[in-house]
PDB file of C-alpha atoms in Angstrom:
ATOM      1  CA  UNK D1287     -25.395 163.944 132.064  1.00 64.00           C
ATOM      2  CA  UNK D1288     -26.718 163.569 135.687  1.00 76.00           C
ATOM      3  CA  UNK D1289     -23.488 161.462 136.703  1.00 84.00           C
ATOM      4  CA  UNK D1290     -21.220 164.619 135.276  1.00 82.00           C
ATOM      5  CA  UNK D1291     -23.443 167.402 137.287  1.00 78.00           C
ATOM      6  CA  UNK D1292     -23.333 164.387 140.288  1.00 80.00           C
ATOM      7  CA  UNK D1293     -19.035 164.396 139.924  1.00 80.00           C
ATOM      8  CA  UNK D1294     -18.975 167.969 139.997  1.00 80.00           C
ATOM      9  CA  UNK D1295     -21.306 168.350 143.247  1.00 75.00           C
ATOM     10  CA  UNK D1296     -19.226 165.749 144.897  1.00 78.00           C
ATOM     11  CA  UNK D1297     -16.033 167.769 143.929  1.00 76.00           C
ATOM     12  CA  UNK D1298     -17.473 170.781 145.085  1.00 71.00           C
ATOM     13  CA  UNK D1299     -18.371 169.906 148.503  1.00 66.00           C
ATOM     14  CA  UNK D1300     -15.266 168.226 149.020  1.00 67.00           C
ATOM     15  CA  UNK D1301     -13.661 171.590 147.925  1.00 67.00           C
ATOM     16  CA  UNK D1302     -15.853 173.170 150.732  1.00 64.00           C
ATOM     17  CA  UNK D1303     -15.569 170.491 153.424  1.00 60.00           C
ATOM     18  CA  UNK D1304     -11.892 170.945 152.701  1.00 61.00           C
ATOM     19  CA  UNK D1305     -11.701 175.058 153.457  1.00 61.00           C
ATOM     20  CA  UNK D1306     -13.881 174.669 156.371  1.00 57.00           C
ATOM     21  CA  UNK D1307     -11.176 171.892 158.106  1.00 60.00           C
ATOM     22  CA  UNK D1308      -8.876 174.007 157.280  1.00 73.00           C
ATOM     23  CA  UNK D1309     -10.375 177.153 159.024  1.00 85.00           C
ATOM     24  CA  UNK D1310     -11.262 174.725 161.999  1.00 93.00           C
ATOM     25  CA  UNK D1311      -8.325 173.513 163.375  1.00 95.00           C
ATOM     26  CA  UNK D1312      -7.972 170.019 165.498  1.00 95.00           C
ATOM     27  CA  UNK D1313      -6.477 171.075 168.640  1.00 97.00           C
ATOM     28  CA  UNK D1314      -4.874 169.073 171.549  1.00 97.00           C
ATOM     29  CA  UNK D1315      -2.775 169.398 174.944  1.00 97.00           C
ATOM     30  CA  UNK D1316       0.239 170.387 173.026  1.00 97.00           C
ATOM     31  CA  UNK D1317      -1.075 172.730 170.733  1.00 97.00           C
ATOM     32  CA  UNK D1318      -4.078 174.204 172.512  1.00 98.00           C
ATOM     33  CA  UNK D1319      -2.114 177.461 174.870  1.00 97.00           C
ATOM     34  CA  UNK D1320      -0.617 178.473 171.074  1.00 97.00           C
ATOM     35  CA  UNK D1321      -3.451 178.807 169.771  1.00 97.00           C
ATOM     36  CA  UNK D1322      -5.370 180.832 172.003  1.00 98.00           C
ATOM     37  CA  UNK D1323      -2.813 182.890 173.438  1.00 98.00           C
ATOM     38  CA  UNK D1324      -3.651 186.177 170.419  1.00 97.00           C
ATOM     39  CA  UNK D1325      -7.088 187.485 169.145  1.00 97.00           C
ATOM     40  CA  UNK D1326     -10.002 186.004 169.614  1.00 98.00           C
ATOM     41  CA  UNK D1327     -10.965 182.293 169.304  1.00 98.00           C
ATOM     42  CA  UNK D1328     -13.614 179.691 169.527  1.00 98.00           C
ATOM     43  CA  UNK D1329     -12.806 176.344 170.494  1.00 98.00           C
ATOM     44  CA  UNK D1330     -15.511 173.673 170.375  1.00 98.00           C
ATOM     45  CA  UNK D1331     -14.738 170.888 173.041  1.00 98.00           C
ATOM     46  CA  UNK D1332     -16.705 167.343 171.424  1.00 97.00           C
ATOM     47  CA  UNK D1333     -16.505 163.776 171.521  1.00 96.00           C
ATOM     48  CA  UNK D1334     -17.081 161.078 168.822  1.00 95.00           C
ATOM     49  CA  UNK D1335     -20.207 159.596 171.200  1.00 96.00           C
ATOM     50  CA  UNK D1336     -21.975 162.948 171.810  1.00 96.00           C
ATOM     51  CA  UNK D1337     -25.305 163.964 169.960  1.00 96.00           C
ATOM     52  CA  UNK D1338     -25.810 166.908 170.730  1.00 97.00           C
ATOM     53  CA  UNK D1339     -21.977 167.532 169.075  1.00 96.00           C
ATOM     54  CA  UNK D1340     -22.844 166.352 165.673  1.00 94.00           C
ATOM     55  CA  UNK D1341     -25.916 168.800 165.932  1.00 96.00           C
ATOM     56  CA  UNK D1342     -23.390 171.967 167.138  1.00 97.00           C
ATOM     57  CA  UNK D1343     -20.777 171.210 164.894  1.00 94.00           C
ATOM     58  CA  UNK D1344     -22.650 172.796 161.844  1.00 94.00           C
ATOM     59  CA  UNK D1345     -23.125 175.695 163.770  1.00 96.00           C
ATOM     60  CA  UNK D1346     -19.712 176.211 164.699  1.00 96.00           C
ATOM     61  CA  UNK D1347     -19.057 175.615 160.588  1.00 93.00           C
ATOM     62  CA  UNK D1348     -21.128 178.359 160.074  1.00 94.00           C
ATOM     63  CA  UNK D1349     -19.381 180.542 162.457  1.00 96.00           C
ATOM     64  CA  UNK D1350     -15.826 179.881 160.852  1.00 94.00           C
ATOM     65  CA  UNK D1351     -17.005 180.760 157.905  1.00 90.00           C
ATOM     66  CA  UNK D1352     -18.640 184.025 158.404  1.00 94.00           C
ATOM     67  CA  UNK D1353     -15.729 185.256 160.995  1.00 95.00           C
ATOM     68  CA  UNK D1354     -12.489 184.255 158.957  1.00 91.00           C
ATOM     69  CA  UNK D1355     -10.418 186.875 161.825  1.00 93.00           C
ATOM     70  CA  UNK D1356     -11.185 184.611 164.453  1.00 97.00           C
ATOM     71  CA  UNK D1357      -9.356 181.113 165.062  1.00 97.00           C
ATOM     72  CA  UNK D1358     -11.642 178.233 165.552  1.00 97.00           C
ATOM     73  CA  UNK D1359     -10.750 174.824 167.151  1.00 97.00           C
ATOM     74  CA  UNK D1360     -11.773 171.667 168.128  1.00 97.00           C
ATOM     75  CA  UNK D1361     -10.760 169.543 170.934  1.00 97.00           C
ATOM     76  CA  UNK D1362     -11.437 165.741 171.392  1.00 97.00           C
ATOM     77  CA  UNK D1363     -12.150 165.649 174.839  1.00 97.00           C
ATOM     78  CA  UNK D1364     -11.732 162.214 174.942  1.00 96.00           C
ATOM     79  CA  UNK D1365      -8.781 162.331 173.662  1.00 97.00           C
ATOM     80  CA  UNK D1366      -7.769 165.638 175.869  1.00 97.00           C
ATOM     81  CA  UNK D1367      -8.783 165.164 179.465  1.00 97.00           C
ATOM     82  CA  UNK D1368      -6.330 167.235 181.177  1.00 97.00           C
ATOM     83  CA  UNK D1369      -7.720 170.072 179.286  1.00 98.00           C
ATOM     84  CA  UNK D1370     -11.317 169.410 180.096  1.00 97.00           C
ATOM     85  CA  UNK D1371      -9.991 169.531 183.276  1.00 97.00           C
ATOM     86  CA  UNK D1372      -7.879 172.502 183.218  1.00 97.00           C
ATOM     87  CA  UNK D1373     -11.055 174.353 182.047  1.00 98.00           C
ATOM     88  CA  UNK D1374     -13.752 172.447 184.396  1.00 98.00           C
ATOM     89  CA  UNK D1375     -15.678 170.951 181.467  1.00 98.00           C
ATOM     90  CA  UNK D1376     -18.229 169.101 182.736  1.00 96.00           C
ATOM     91  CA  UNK D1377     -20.411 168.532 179.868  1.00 97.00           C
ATOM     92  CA  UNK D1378     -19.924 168.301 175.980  1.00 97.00           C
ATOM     93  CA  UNK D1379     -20.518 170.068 174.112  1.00 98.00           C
ATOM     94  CA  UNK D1380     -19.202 172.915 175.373  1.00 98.00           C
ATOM     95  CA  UNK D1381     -17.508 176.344 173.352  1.00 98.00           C
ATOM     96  CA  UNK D1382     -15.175 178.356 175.221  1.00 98.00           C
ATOM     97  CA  UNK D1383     -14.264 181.803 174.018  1.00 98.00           C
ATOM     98  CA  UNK D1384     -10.998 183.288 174.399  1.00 98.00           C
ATOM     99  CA  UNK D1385      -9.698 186.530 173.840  1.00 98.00           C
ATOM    100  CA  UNK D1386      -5.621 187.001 174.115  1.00 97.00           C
ATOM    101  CA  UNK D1387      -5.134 183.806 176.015  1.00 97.00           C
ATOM    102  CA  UNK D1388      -7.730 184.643 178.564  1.00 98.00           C
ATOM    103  CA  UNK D1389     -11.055 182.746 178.674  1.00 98.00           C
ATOM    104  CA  UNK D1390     -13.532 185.249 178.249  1.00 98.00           C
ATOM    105  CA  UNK D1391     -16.891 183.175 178.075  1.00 98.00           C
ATOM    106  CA  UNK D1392     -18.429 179.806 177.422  1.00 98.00           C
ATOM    107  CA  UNK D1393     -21.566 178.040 176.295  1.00 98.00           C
ATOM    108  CA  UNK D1394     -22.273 174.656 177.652  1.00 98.00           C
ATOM    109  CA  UNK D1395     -24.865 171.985 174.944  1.00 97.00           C
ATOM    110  CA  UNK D1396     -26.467 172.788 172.193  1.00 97.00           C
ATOM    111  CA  UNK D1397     -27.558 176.790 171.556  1.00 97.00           C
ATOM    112  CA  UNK D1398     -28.808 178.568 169.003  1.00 97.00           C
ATOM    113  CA  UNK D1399     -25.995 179.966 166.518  1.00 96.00           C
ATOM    114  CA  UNK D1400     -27.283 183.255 167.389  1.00 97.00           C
ATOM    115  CA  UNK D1401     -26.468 182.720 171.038  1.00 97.00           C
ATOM    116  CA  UNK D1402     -22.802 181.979 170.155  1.00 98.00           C
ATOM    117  CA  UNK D1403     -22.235 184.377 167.397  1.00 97.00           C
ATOM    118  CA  UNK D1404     -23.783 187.724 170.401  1.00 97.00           C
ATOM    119  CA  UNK D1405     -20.803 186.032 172.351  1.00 97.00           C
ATOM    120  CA  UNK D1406     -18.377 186.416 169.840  1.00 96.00           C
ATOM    121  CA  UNK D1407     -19.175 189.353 168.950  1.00 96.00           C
ATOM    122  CA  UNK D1408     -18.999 190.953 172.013  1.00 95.00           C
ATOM    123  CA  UNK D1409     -15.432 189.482 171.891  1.00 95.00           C
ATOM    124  CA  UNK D1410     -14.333 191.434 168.894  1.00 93.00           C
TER     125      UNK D1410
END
């Protein structure tokens, strides 16, 4: 009996890990002006190495979930240095907030969900 209700736990966060990736999408150099160029969205620049990513990511989890209008994204800024660039990212993590195409805020480290969620709603 405990191995049945353990299956159907495991199922059911893998049903909920699933919807969240799929409301946060992995972004990149090719992909990233697309996606922020209408509404409002939320892109979470991490990298594999960073602490203080792991602890914002839930946050940002949160926030996808509550505001399904607005896009959320992630960007590995290893993996995406011209973009760190582009946007002077000095330090990871660090959210940027766009609204039609046109960075409209940003939060650099690790802050309180409330913090980011007054940003984005000032946004919408």
């Amino acid at each position: 009996m405990d191995e049945d209700l353990e299956k159907i736990k495991r199922a059911r966060l893998n049903e909920i890990m699933n919807e969240l990736q799929n409301r946060i999408k992995t972004l990149n150099e090719s992909n990233f002006g697309t996606f922020v160029s209408e509404g409002v969205s939320v892109i979470d620049f991490w990298a594999p190495w960073c602490a203080p990513c792991h602890i914002l990511s839930p946050l940002i989890e949160d926030l996808a979930e509550k505001y399904t209008k607005v896009k959320f994204g992630k960007v590995n800024g290893d993996e995406n240095m011209r973009l760190l660039y582009q946007y002077n990212i000095t330090g990871l993590p660090t959210v940027l907030f766009f609204k039609n195409g046109m960075l409209a805020d940003r939060s650099v480290g690790v802050v309180p969900e409330n913090v980011l969620e007054e940003k984005l709603k000032w946004l919408l």
